[in-house]
Amino acid sequence: SQRFNVGNYVSIVIPVLNAPNKLVVSKRNYLIEVDWEAKSYRRLTTNDIGVEKFNDGKVDALGRLWINSLVSLDYYTNDASVKDAGALYRLDGLELTKVDGYYTLPNGMAWNGNNTKFYVADTVERVIYVYDYDLDAGAIDNREIFFNFNTYPGINPWEVPDGMAMDSQDNLWITSLFGARLFHVDTDTGHVLRWIDTLVNQTTSVAFGGPHYNQLFVTNGNRDLITYKAKQLQPTIGEVPKHSYPDKCHDNLEGRHVSHTAYHLGEGPFWDDLTQTLFHVDMFYGDIIQLNVSTGESQILNVGNFASIVIPVLYAPNKLVVSRRNHLIEVDWEFKSYRRL
């Protein structure tokens, strides 16, 4: 391999047609043009996208660049992506134009063969969206969910979609981050035709290549933090390995799902004796959750980004102490309100 460092947070690299050694690269919130031979680069776009940062991007059949973005509370990674703050941009000349929004962590993109459909993944929401696509105008319309990781049978709750590619028969190849596999999905029916093990947990993206475009290249990651999180999620529910606790093993231990809520990162469980419910948080979304373990139903209050603890206050029904990034708040659960503490 040859490497060239252009500074932190690059997410796409696309060769420029009829311009040997020239590449378009995203650099956090703007685009640069790289001269690969000279190992140099210059700023390409006249504007940037502010606090957002770019993620995945591709060009359509006319060479028009599309690139998506997210807002993350972590400067260096995509952890703690802010719900609905992501967007979809198009490069018009040297200017970035926002075309659509309300994404959390937009990711892989692909078009069908006749350029009438445009597919975009959202990793955190665990869905693939599809738009009607007008190639001549570079316009999108009628966004709807095409494929849903949350509801499709056989997809594990820790699996999320990442990068994608379209094959010559108009079927999508979708990488499963944390799932160590690729899904091959029929775009006519929305059904999984097959899945292929990649043998690497953090399967991130995919592209066709080779002289006849009959080779599938798959990228993967090895971030310790992500690996750790995924390992916590992946052990079978209720399975207690006998070799883990040789003198404290119980053959009759059995686990079950008690919540119908899907989390980005569930944390801070605390049992409330008074209400006989389990309070906990969805850390990155800032959701405070009260779970009725008997019914599986939840009540949710959003207090803004990055909540990590929730603790009921003694002798104060409906009052909770919650951490909110770098300070504490007191939540009134009955009125679904809060104040700085």
GROMACS .gro file of N, CA and C in nm, residues 178-323:
model
  438
  178PHE      N    1  -2.096  -0.494   1.282
  178PHE     CA    2  -2.113  -0.579   1.400
  178PHE      C    3  -2.174  -0.715   1.368
  179GLY      N    4  -2.215  -0.737   1.242
  179GLY     CA    5  -2.278  -0.864   1.208
  179GLY      C    6  -2.186  -0.961   1.137
  180ALA      N    7  -2.068  -0.913   1.096
  180ALA     CA    8  -1.968  -0.998   1.028
  180ALA      C    9  -2.026  -1.066   0.905
  181ARG      N   10  -2.110  -0.992   0.831
  181ARG     CA   11  -2.165  -1.052   0.709
  181ARG      C   12  -2.215  -0.944   0.613
  182LEU      N   13  -2.242  -0.990   0.490
  182LEU     CA   14  -2.302  -0.908   0.386
  182LEU      C   15  -2.441  -0.963   0.355
  183PHE      N   16  -2.538  -0.873   0.338
  183PHE     CA   17  -2.670  -0.913   0.293
  183PHE      C   18  -2.684  -0.883   0.144
  184HIS      N   19  -2.733  -0.980   0.068
  184HIS     CA   20  -2.760  -0.964  -0.075
  184HIS      C   21  -2.911  -0.953  -0.089
  185VAL      N   22  -2.960  -0.834  -0.123
  185VAL     CA   23  -3.103  -0.804  -0.114
  185VAL      C   24  -3.162  -0.774  -0.251
  186ASP      N   25  -3.273  -0.839  -0.281
  186ASP     CA   26  -3.347  -0.818  -0.406
  186ASP      C   27  -3.421  -0.684  -0.396
  187THR      N   28  -3.390  -0.590  -0.487
  187THR     CA   29  -3.454  -0.458  -0.478
  187THR      C   30  -3.598  -0.458  -0.529
  188ASP      N   31  -3.639  -0.563  -0.598
  188ASP     CA   32  -3.779  -0.573  -0.641
  188ASP      C   33  -3.869  -0.615  -0.526
  189THR      N   34  -3.821  -0.711  -0.446
  189THR     CA   35  -3.906  -0.768  -0.342
  189THR      C   36  -3.868  -0.722  -0.202
  190GLY      N   37  -3.744  -0.672  -0.185
  190GLY     CA   38  -3.697  -0.636  -0.053
  190GLY      C   39  -3.657  -0.756   0.032
  191HIS      N   40  -3.645  -0.873  -0.030
  191HIS     CA   41  -3.610  -0.994   0.043
  191HIS      C   42  -3.460  -1.021   0.035
  192VAL      N   43  -3.406  -1.081   0.139
  192VAL     CA   44  -3.265  -1.121   0.140
  192VAL      C   45  -3.250  -1.247   0.057
  193LEU      N   46  -3.169  -1.238  -0.050
  193LEU     CA   47  -3.145  -1.354  -0.135
  193LEU      C   48  -3.048  -1.451  -0.069
  194ARG      N   49  -2.949  -1.396   0.001
  194ARG     CA   50  -2.852  -1.476   0.074
  194ARG      C   51  -2.769  -1.381   0.160
  195TRP      N   52  -2.693  -1.438   0.252
  195TRP     CA   53  -2.595  -1.359   0.324
  195TRP      C   54  -2.464  -1.434   0.327
  196ILE      N   55  -2.355  -1.358   0.334
  196ILE     CA   56  -2.221  -1.414   0.326
  196ILE      C   57  -2.141  -1.371   0.448
  197ASP      N   58  -2.081  -1.468   0.516
  197ASP     CA   59  -1.995  -1.436   0.630
  197ASP      C   60  -1.869  -1.365   0.583
  198THR      N   61  -1.830  -1.258   0.652
  198THR     CA   62  -1.705  -1.188   0.620
  198THR      C   63  -1.594  -1.224   0.719
  199LEU      N   64  -1.631  -1.286   0.831
  199LEU     CA   65  -1.535  -1.331   0.933
  199LEU      C   66  -1.469  -1.215   1.007
  200VAL      N   67  -1.514  -1.093   0.983
  200VAL     CA   68  -1.464  -0.978   1.059
  200VAL      C   69  -1.585  -0.904   1.116
  201ASN      N   70  -1.578  -0.870   1.243
  201ASN     CA   71  -1.694  -0.814   1.311
  201ASN      C   72  -1.735  -0.679   1.255
  202GLN      N   73  -1.639  -0.590   1.234
  202GLN     CA   74  -1.671  -0.454   1.191
  202GLN      C   75  -1.665  -0.443   1.038
  203THR      N   76  -1.760  -0.506   0.972
  203THR     CA   77  -1.769  -0.498   0.827
  203THR      C   78  -1.827  -0.362   0.789
  204THR      N   79  -1.750  -0.280   0.718
  204THR     CA   80  -1.788  -0.139   0.703
  204THR      C   81  -1.840  -0.100   0.565
  205SER      N   82  -1.777  -0.147   0.458
  205SER     CA   83  -1.822  -0.104   0.326
  205SER      C   84  -1.781  -0.205   0.220
  206VAL      N   85  -1.828  -0.182   0.098
  206VAL     CA   86  -1.812  -0.281  -0.007
  206VAL      C   87  -1.810  -0.212  -0.143
  207ALA      N   88  -1.733  -0.267  -0.236
  207ALA     CA   89  -1.728  -0.212  -0.372
  207ALA      C   90  -1.691  -0.322  -0.470
  208PHE      N   91  -1.748  -0.316  -0.590
  208PHE     CA   92  -1.709  -0.407  -0.697
  208PHE      C   93  -1.585  -0.352  -0.768
  209GLY      N   94  -1.498  -0.445  -0.813
  209GLY     CA   95  -1.377  -0.403  -0.883
  209GLY      C   96  -1.317  -0.518  -0.959
  210GLY      N   97  -1.190  -0.498  -0.998
  210GLY     CA   98  -1.122  -0.595  -1.082
  210GLY      C   99  -1.147  -0.567  -1.229
  211PRO      N  100  -1.070  -0.630  -1.319
  211PRO     CA  101  -1.081  -0.603  -1.463
  211PRO      C  102  -1.222  -0.622  -1.518
  212HIS      N  103  -1.297  -0.717  -1.462
  212HIS     CA  104  -1.433  -0.745  -1.510
  212HIS      C  105  -1.540  -0.708  -1.407
  213TYR      N  106  -1.502  -0.636  -1.308
  213TYR     CA  107  -1.593  -0.595  -1.200
  213TYR      C  108  -1.669  -0.714  -1.139
  214ASN      N  109  -1.600  -0.826  -1.131
  214ASN     CA  110  -1.661  -0.944  -1.071
  214ASN      C  111  -1.594  -0.983  -0.939
  215GLN      N  112  -1.523  -0.887  -0.880
  215GLN     CA  113  -1.465  -0.906  -0.748
  215GLN      C  114  -1.530  -0.808  -0.652
  216LEU      N  115  -1.557  -0.857  -0.532
  216LEU     CA  116  -1.622  -0.774  -0.431
  216LEU      C  117  -1.521  -0.745  -0.321
  217PHE      N  118  -1.488  -0.617  -0.305
  217PHE     CA  119  -1.392  -0.575  -0.203
  217PHE      C  120  -1.467  -0.526  -0.080
  218VAL      N  121  -1.425  -0.575   0.036
  218VAL     CA  122  -1.494  -0.543   0.161
  218VAL      C  123  -1.394  -0.481   0.258
  219THR      N  124  -1.426  -0.363   0.309
  219THR     CA  125  -1.341  -0.300   0.411
  219THR      C  126  -1.394  -0.335   0.550
  220ASN      N  127  -1.306  -0.324   0.647
  220ASN     CA  128  -1.349  -0.350   0.784
  220ASN      C  129  -1.268  -0.264   0.880
  221GLY      N  130  -1.316  -0.255   1.003
  221GLY     CA  131  -1.249  -0.176   1.104
  221GLY      C  132  -1.203  -0.263   1.220
  222ASN      N  133  -1.126  -0.201   1.308
  222ASN     CA  134  -1.078  -0.273   1.426
  222ASN      C  135  -1.063  -0.177   1.543
  223ARG      N  136  -1.161  -0.088   1.558
  223ARG     CA  137  -1.154   0.006   1.669
  223ARG      C  138  -1.185  -0.063   1.799
  224ASP      N  139  -1.096  -0.049   1.897
  224ASP     CA  140  -1.112  -0.118   2.024
  224ASP      C  141  -1.244  -0.084   2.091
  225LEU      N  142  -1.282   0.044   2.086
  225LEU     CA  143  -1.405   0.086   2.153
  225LEU      C  144  -1.526   0.019   2.092
  226ILE      N  145  -1.532   0.020   1.959
  226ILE     CA  146  -1.647  -0.041   1.892
  226ILE      C  147  -1.647  -0.192   1.916
  227THR      N  148  -1.529  -0.254   1.909
  227THR     CA  149  -1.521  -0.398   1.932
  227THR      C  150  -1.573  -0.432   2.071
  228TYR      N  151  -1.534  -0.351   2.169
  228TYR     CA  152  -1.577  -0.375   2.306
  228TYR      C  153  -1.729  -0.366   2.317
  229LYS      N  154  -1.785  -0.260   2.258
  229LYS     CA  155  -1.931  -0.242   2.266
  229LYS      C  156  -2.002  -0.360   2.201
  230ALA      N  157  -1.953  -0.401   2.083
  230ALA     CA  158  -2.018  -0.509   2.010
  230ALA      C  159  -2.010  -0.640   2.087
  231LYS      N  160  -1.898  -0.665   2.152
  231LYS     CA  161  -1.884  -0.788   2.228
  231LYS      C  162  -1.982  -0.792   2.345
  232GLN      N  163  -2.014  -0.676   2.400
  232GLN     CA  164  -2.111  -0.673   2.508
  232GLN      C  165  -2.251  -0.707   2.456
  233LEU      N  166  -2.277  -0.673   2.331
  233LEU     CA  167  -2.410  -0.693   2.276
  233LEU      C  168  -2.432  -0.834   2.221
  234GLN      N  169  -2.324  -0.899   2.177
  234GLN     CA  170  -2.343  -1.018   2.098
  234GLN      C  171  -2.360  -1.151   2.171
  235PRO      N  172  -2.315  -1.168   2.295
  235PRO     CA  173  -2.339  -1.298   2.360
  235PRO      C  174  -2.488  -1.331   2.362
  236THR      N  175  -2.520  -1.459   2.350
  236THR     CA  176  -2.659  -1.501   2.346
  236THR      C  177  -2.731  -1.460   2.475
  237ILE      N  178  -2.851  -1.408   2.461
  237ILE     CA  179  -2.929  -1.368   2.577
  237ILE      C  180  -2.951  -1.489   2.669
  238GLY      N  181  -2.919  -1.474   2.795
  238GLY     CA  182  -2.947  -1.578   2.892
  238GLY      C  183  -2.850  -1.694   2.895
  239GLU      N  184  -2.749  -1.695   2.810
  239GLU     CA  185  -2.655  -1.806   2.808
  239GLU      C  186  -2.541  -1.778   2.906
  240VAL      N  187  -2.522  -1.866   3.002
  240VAL     CA  188  -2.418  -1.848   3.102
  240VAL      C  189  -2.311  -1.955   3.079
  241PRO      N  190  -2.193  -1.919   3.027
  241PRO     CA  191  -2.090  -2.019   3.001
  241PRO      C  192  -2.044  -2.083   3.132
  242LYS      N  193  -2.039  -2.216   3.136
  242LYS     CA  194  -2.003  -2.285   3.259
  242LYS      C  195  -1.858  -2.259   3.296
  243HIS      N  196  -1.772  -2.232   3.199
  243HIS     CA  197  -1.632  -2.213   3.232
  243HIS      C  198  -1.605  -2.075   3.291
  244SER      N  199  -1.702  -1.985   3.286
  244SER     CA  200  -1.679  -1.850   3.337
  244SER      C  201  -1.680  -1.846   3.489
  245TYR      N  202  -1.775  -1.916   3.551
  245TYR     CA  203  -1.788  -1.914   3.696
  245TYR      C  204  -1.799  -2.059   3.745
  246PRO      N  205  -1.687  -2.132   3.752
  246PRO     CA  206  -1.694  -2.276   3.780
  246PRO      C  207  -1.759  -2.310   3.912
  247ASP      N  208  -1.743  -2.226   4.019
  247ASP     CA  209  -1.807  -2.261   4.145
  247ASP      C  210  -1.940  -2.191   4.166
  248LYS      N  211  -1.988  -2.116   4.066
  248LYS     CA  212  -2.114  -2.044   4.084
  248LYS      C  213  -2.207  -2.067   3.965
  249CYS      N  214  -2.201  -2.185   3.909
  249CYS     CA  215  -2.276  -2.210   3.786
  249CYS      C  216  -2.417  -2.263   3.819
  250HIS      N  217  -2.516  -2.211   3.746
  250HIS     CA  218  -2.653  -2.258   3.763
  250HIS      C  219  -2.708  -2.297   3.626
  251ASP      N  220  -2.740  -2.424   3.611
  251ASP     CA  221  -2.787  -2.472   3.481
  251ASP      C  222  -2.923  -2.416   3.443
  252ASN      N  223  -3.000  -2.369   3.542
  252ASN     CA  224  -3.137  -2.328   3.513
  252ASN      C  225  -3.150  -2.178   3.491
  253LEU      N  226  -3.038  -2.105   3.478
  253LEU     CA  227  -3.047  -1.961   3.449
  253LEU      C  228  -3.104  -1.942   3.309
  254GLU      N  229  -3.201  -1.853   3.298
  254GLU     CA  230  -3.262  -1.830   3.168
  254GLU      C  231  -3.294  -1.682   3.153
  255GLY      N  232  -3.253  -1.623   3.043
  255GLY     CA  233  -3.279  -1.481   3.019
  255GLY      C  234  -3.395  -1.462   2.922
  256ARG      N  235  -3.451  -1.341   2.922
  256ARG     CA  236  -3.556  -1.309   2.826
  256ARG      C  237  -3.552  -1.159   2.799
  257HIS      N  238  -3.600  -1.119   2.683
  257HIS     CA  239  -3.612  -0.977   2.652
  257HIS      C  240  -3.726  -0.918   2.733
  258VAL      N  241  -3.700  -0.806   2.799
  258VAL     CA  242  -3.807  -0.742   2.878
  258VAL      C  243  -3.844  -0.606   2.823
  259SER      N  244  -3.775  -0.559   2.718
  259SER     CA  245  -3.805  -0.427   2.664
  259SER      C  246  -3.834  -0.436   2.515
  260HIS      N  247  -3.933  -0.358   2.472
  260HIS     CA  248  -3.966  -0.350   2.329
  260HIS      C  249  -3.895  -0.233   2.263
  261THR      N  250  -3.813  -0.161   2.341
  261THR     CA  251  -3.748  -0.041   2.291
  261THR      C  252  -3.612  -0.075   2.230
  262ALA      N  253  -3.581  -0.016   2.114
  262ALA     CA  254  -3.449  -0.032   2.054
  262ALA      C  255  -3.359   0.084   2.100
  263TYR      N  256  -3.236   0.051   2.141
  263TYR     CA  257  -3.146   0.152   2.194
  263TYR      C  258  -3.028   0.175   2.102
  264HIS      N  259  -2.977   0.298   2.108
  264HIS     CA  260  -2.847   0.325   2.047
  264HIS      C  261  -2.738   0.278   2.143
  265LEU      N  262  -2.742   0.326   2.267
  265LEU     CA  263  -2.653   0.275   2.370
  265LEU      C  264  -2.723   0.285   2.505
  266GLY      N  265  -2.789   0.175   2.544
  266GLY     CA  266  -2.855   0.170   2.673
  266GLY      C  267  -2.753   0.169   2.785
  267GLU      N  268  -2.781   0.243   2.894
  267GLU     CA  269  -2.687   0.254   3.006
  267GLU      C  270  -2.762   0.286   3.135
  268GLY      N  271  -2.688   0.278   3.247
  268GLY     CA  272  -2.732   0.329   3.377
  268GLY      C  273  -2.860   0.272   3.432
  269PRO      N  274  -2.881   0.139   3.435
  269PRO     CA  275  -3.006   0.086   3.489
  269PRO      C  276  -3.016   0.107   3.640
  270PHE      N  277  -3.135   0.141   3.686
  270PHE     CA  278  -3.158   0.166   3.829
  270PHE      C  279  -3.302   0.126   3.862
  271TRP      N  280  -3.316   0.029   3.953
  271TRP     CA  281  -3.449  -0.019   3.990
  271TRP      C  282  -3.513   0.075   4.092
  272ASP      N  283  -3.637   0.116   4.062
  272ASP     CA  284  -3.711   0.206   4.150
  272ASP      C  285  -3.813   0.124   4.230
  273ASP      N  286  -3.788   0.111   4.361
  273ASP     CA  287  -3.877   0.033   4.447
  273ASP      C  288  -4.018   0.088   4.450
  274LEU      N  289  -4.028   0.221   4.450
  274LEU     CA  290  -4.158   0.285   4.465
  274LEU      C  291  -4.252   0.249   4.351
  275THR      N  292  -4.202   0.255   4.229
  275THR     CA  293  -4.288   0.229   4.111
  275THR      C  294  -4.272   0.089   4.058
  276GLN      N  295  -4.175   0.014   4.112
  276GLN     CA  296  -4.145  -0.121   4.061
  276GLN      C  297  -4.118  -0.119   3.911
  277THR      N  298  -4.038  -0.020   3.870
  277THR     CA  299  -3.998  -0.009   3.730
  277THR      C  300  -3.847   0.010   3.722
  278LEU      N  301  -3.794  -0.009   3.604
  278LEU     CA  302  -3.651   0.006   3.582
  278LEU      C  303  -3.625   0.135   3.505
  279PHE      N  304  -3.558   0.231   3.569
  279PHE     CA  305  -3.514   0.351   3.500
  279PHE      C  306  -3.377   0.324   3.437
  280HIS      N  307  -3.355   0.379   3.319
  280HIS     CA  308  -3.225   0.370   3.253
  280HIS      C  309  -3.220   0.477   3.145
  281VAL      N  310  -3.110   0.486   3.072
  281VAL     CA  311  -3.095   0.591   2.971
  281VAL      C  312  -3.053   0.531   2.838
  282ASP      N  313  -3.087   0.602   2.731
  282ASP     CA  314  -3.023   0.579   2.601
  282ASP      C  315  -2.923   0.693   2.588
  283MET      N  316  -2.798   0.663   2.615
  283MET     CA  317  -2.698   0.765   2.644
  283MET      C  318  -2.684   0.870   2.534
  284PHE      N  319  -2.662   0.827   2.410
  284PHE     CA  320  -2.629   0.922   2.305
  284PHE      C  321  -2.749   1.006   2.263
  285TYR      N  322  -2.870   0.948   2.271
  285TYR     CA  323  -2.989   1.024   2.235
  285TYR      C  324  -3.035   1.116   2.347
  286GLY      N  325  -2.992   1.087   2.471
  286GLY     CA  326  -3.039   1.167   2.584
  286GLY      C  327  -3.179   1.131   2.626
  287ASP      N  328  -3.219   1.006   2.604
  287ASP     CA  329  -3.351   0.961   2.645
  287ASP      C  330  -3.346   0.903   2.786
  288ILE      N  331  -3.438   0.948   2.873
  288ILE     CA  332  -3.460   0.885   3.002
  288ILE      C  333  -3.577   0.788   2.983
  289ILE      N  334  -3.559   0.663   3.026
  289ILE     CA  335  -3.657   0.559   2.997
  289ILE      C  336  -3.703   0.494   3.126
  290GLN      N  337  -3.834   0.481   3.141
  290GLN     CA  338  -3.892   0.406   3.252
  290GLN      C  339  -3.957   0.281   3.194
  291LEU      N  340  -3.906   0.166   3.234
  291LEU     CA  341  -3.951   0.039   3.176
  291LEU      C  342  -4.036  -0.038   3.275
  292ASN      N  343  -4.159  -0.072   3.232
  292ASN     CA  344  -4.242  -0.164   3.307
  292ASN      C  345  -4.201  -0.305   3.266
  293VAL      N  346  -4.129  -0.374   3.355
  293VAL     CA  347  -4.071  -0.503   3.319
  293VAL      C  348  -4.179  -0.608   3.291
  294SER      N  349  -4.293  -0.596   3.354
  294SER     CA  350  -4.400  -0.694   3.335
  294SER      C  351  -4.460  -0.687   3.196
  295THR      N  352  -4.480  -0.564   3.146
  295THR     CA  353  -4.546  -0.546   3.016
  295THR      C  354  -4.448  -0.522   2.901
  296GLY      N  355  -4.326  -0.476   2.935
  296GLY     CA  356  -4.230  -0.443   2.830
  296GLY      C  357  -4.250  -0.304   2.773
  297GLU      N  358  -4.348  -0.230   2.826
  297GLU     CA  359  -4.377  -0.096   2.775
  297GLU      C  360  -4.288   0.007   2.844
  298SER      N  361  -4.256   0.113   2.769
  298SER     CA  362  -4.167   0.216   2.820
  298SER      C  363  -4.229   0.354   2.808
  299GLN      N  364  -4.195   0.443   2.900
  299GLN     CA  365  -4.217   0.586   2.887
  299GLN      C  366  -4.082   0.652   2.868
  300ILE      N  367  -4.077   0.752   2.780
  300ILE     CA  368  -3.948   0.813   2.744
  300ILE      C  369  -3.958   0.965   2.753
  301LEU      N  370  -3.853   1.026   2.811
  301LEU     CA  371  -3.840   1.171   2.813
  301LEU      C  372  -3.701   1.205   2.759
  302ASN      N  373  -3.696   1.290   2.658
  302ASN     CA  374  -3.567   1.330   2.603
  302ASN      C  375  -3.520   1.458   2.669
  303VAL      N  376  -3.396   1.457   2.721
  303VAL     CA  377  -3.342   1.574   2.790
  303VAL      C  378  -3.223   1.633   2.715
  304GLY      N  379  -3.205   1.593   2.590
  304GLY     CA  380  -3.091   1.643   2.513
  304GLY      C  381  -2.977   1.545   2.518
  305ASN      N  382  -2.872   1.576   2.446
  305ASN     CA  383  -2.768   1.477   2.422
  305ASN      C  384  -2.690   1.435   2.547
  306PHE      N  385  -2.649   1.310   2.546
  306PHE     CA  386  -2.555   1.249   2.638
  306PHE      C  387  -2.598   1.252   2.785
  307ALA      N  388  -2.694   1.167   2.814
  307ALA     CA  389  -2.733   1.140   2.953
  307ALA      C  390  -2.675   1.005   2.991
  308SER      N  391  -2.618   0.994   3.111
  308SER     CA  392  -2.552   0.868   3.145
  308SER      C  393  -2.602   0.803   3.273
  309ILE      N  394  -2.663   0.879   3.364
  309ILE     CA  395  -2.721   0.819   3.485
  309ILE      C  396  -2.860   0.873   3.508
  310VAL      N  397  -2.942   0.791   3.574
  310VAL     CA  398  -3.074   0.836   3.620
  310VAL      C  399  -3.098   0.769   3.755
  311ILE      N  400  -3.122   0.850   3.861
  311ILE     CA  401  -3.136   0.799   3.997
  311ILE      C  402  -3.257   0.863   4.063
  312PRO      N  403  -3.355   0.784   4.106
  312PRO     CA  404  -3.472   0.839   4.177
  312PRO      C  405  -3.430   0.907   4.307
  313VAL      N  406  -3.502   1.011   4.343
  313VAL     CA  407  -3.473   1.087   4.465
  313VAL      C  408  -3.557   1.031   4.580
  314LEU      N  409  -3.493   1.003   4.694
  314LEU     CA  410  -3.562   0.946   4.809
  314LEU      C  411  -3.668   1.042   4.863
  315TYR      N  412  -3.785   0.987   4.894
  315TYR     CA  413  -3.897   1.064   4.951
  315TYR      C  414  -3.945   1.176   4.859
  316ALA      N  415  -3.914   1.166   4.731
  316ALA     CA  416  -3.961   1.268   4.635
  316ALA      C  417  -4.016   1.196   4.512
  317PRO      N  418  -4.142   1.151   4.521
  317PRO     CA  419  -4.199   1.077   4.407
  317PRO      C  420  -4.188   1.156   4.277
  318ASN      N  421  -4.156   1.085   4.171
  318ASN     CA  422  -4.146   1.142   4.037
  318ASN      C  423  -4.025   1.233   4.015
  319LYS      N  424  -3.936   1.243   4.115
  319LYS     CA  425  -3.816   1.325   4.096
  319LYS      C  426  -3.695   1.235   4.070
  320LEU      N  427  -3.615   1.274   3.973
  320LEU     CA  428  -3.497   1.196   3.933
  320LEU      C  429  -3.378   1.289   3.919
  321VAL      N  430  -3.261   1.239   3.952
  321VAL     CA  431  -3.136   1.310   3.921
  321VAL      C  432  -3.075   1.245   3.798
  322VAL      N  433  -3.042   1.329   3.700
  322VAL     CA  434  -2.990   1.281   3.572
  322VAL      C  435  -2.866   1.360   3.535
  323SER      N  436  -2.767   1.290   3.481
  323SER     CA  437  -2.649   1.361   3.428
  323SER      C  438  -2.678   1.404   3.285
   0.00000   0.00000   0.00000
